[in-house]
Amino acid sequence: MTHQNLPAPSAYAERRFLSELELANRWGLSPKTLQRWRGIGKGPVFAKFSKKVGYPLDSQGGVLDWEQRILYRSTSERAFA
């Protein structure tokens, strides 16, 4: 199999960032909510690529880390600030 015949890897599998829209869809939020959170310092860390925003999947403070930190065992636990 030559290089030209190799299947293209999934773009998602190779990327380490989610776009604003991808993260909004993943969490069932509107992109405006993520924009508001960035303005007040809430939510996962993000990177700016010129005019675009990317959310790292696996870095400290990234999407996967954030998802783990907002898990609770009971409703009496204090919410993550």
Tab-separated table of C-alpha atoms in Angstrom:
chain	number	residue	atom	x	y	z
A	1	MET	CA	0.000	0.000	0.000
A	2	THR	CA	1.539	3.299	-1.022
A	3	HIS	CA	1.302	6.501	0.940
A	4	GLN	CA	-1.345	7.839	-1.439
A	5	ASN	CA	-3.611	4.846	-0.815
A	6	LEU	CA	-3.499	4.998	2.979
A	7	PRO	CA	-6.797	5.967	4.563
A	8	ALA	CA	-6.850	9.473	5.933
A	9	PRO	CA	-6.854	9.527	9.736
A	10	SER	CA	-9.884	10.990	11.399
A	11	ALA	CA	-9.501	14.734	11.808
A	12	TYR	CA	-11.050	14.482	15.266
A	13	ALA	CA	-8.619	11.762	16.385
A	14	GLU	CA	-5.613	13.830	15.373
A	15	ARG	CA	-6.770	17.104	16.876
A	16	ARG	CA	-6.160	17.947	20.465
A	17	PHE	CA	-8.605	20.865	20.542
A	18	LEU	CA	-12.372	21.224	20.217
A	19	SER	CA	-13.873	24.242	18.517
A	20	GLU	CA	-16.376	26.389	20.383
A	21	LEU	CA	-19.237	24.797	18.439
A	22	GLU	CA	-17.959	21.255	19.040
A	23	LEU	CA	-17.730	21.848	22.791
A	24	ALA	CA	-21.141	23.537	22.893
A	25	ASN	CA	-22.658	20.507	21.134
A	26	ARG	CA	-20.793	18.073	23.410
A	27	TRP	CA	-22.199	19.741	26.533
A	28	GLY	CA	-25.594	20.773	25.164
A	29	LEU	CA	-24.846	24.473	25.605
A	30	SER	CA	-25.065	27.411	23.276
A	31	PRO	CA	-21.833	28.929	21.961
A	32	LYS	CA	-22.936	32.181	23.656
A	33	THR	CA	-22.732	30.426	27.036
A	34	LEU	CA	-19.123	29.433	26.357
A	35	GLN	CA	-18.367	32.988	25.222
A	36	ARG	CA	-19.849	34.359	28.438
A	37	TRP	CA	-17.898	31.846	30.528
A	38	ARG	CA	-14.630	32.900	28.847
A	39	GLY	CA	-15.387	36.502	29.757
A	40	ILE	CA	-15.833	35.695	33.452
A	41	GLY	CA	-13.126	33.031	33.724
A	42	LYS	CA	-15.475	30.065	34.094
A	43	GLY	CA	-15.198	26.765	32.246
A	44	PRO	CA	-12.207	24.968	30.802
A	45	VAL	CA	-9.060	26.725	29.675
A	46	PHE	CA	-8.938	27.804	26.044
A	47	ALA	CA	-6.473	28.920	23.413
A	48	LYS	CA	-6.865	31.683	20.860
A	49	PHE	CA	-5.770	31.005	17.310
A	50	SER	CA	-6.093	34.404	15.677
A	51	LYS	CA	-9.882	34.915	15.750
A	52	LYS	CA	-10.735	31.297	16.587
A	53	VAL	CA	-10.974	29.710	20.026
A	54	GLY	CA	-9.946	26.141	20.785
A	55	TYR	CA	-10.523	24.107	23.921
A	56	PRO	CA	-7.752	21.593	24.675
A	57	LEU	CA	-9.041	18.086	25.331
A	58	ASP	CA	-6.422	16.643	27.629
A	59	SER	CA	-4.308	19.394	29.160
A	60	GLN	CA	-4.566	20.505	32.774
A	61	GLY	CA	-7.749	22.548	33.016
A	62	GLY	CA	-8.869	21.303	29.601
A	63	VAL	CA	-12.175	19.723	28.621
A	64	LEU	CA	-11.569	16.237	30.059
A	65	ASP	CA	-10.103	17.666	33.271
A	66	TRP	CA	-13.064	20.051	33.632
A	67	GLU	CA	-15.557	17.233	33.090
A	68	GLN	CA	-13.903	15.235	35.890
A	69	ARG	CA	-13.893	18.189	38.313
A	70	ILE	CA	-17.627	18.822	37.969
A	71	LEU	CA	-18.644	15.306	38.996
A	72	TYR	CA	-20.473	14.986	42.337
A	73	ARG	CA	-21.533	12.131	44.594
A	74	SER	CA	-24.499	13.949	46.118
A	75	THR	CA	-26.501	17.145	45.710
A	76	SER	CA	-25.183	18.389	49.064
A	77	GLU	CA	-21.635	18.765	47.734
A	78	ARG	CA	-20.487	22.324	47.175
A	79	ALA	CA	-20.475	23.328	43.505
A	80	PHE	CA	-17.133	23.880	41.783
A	81	ALA	CA	-16.486	27.614	41.464
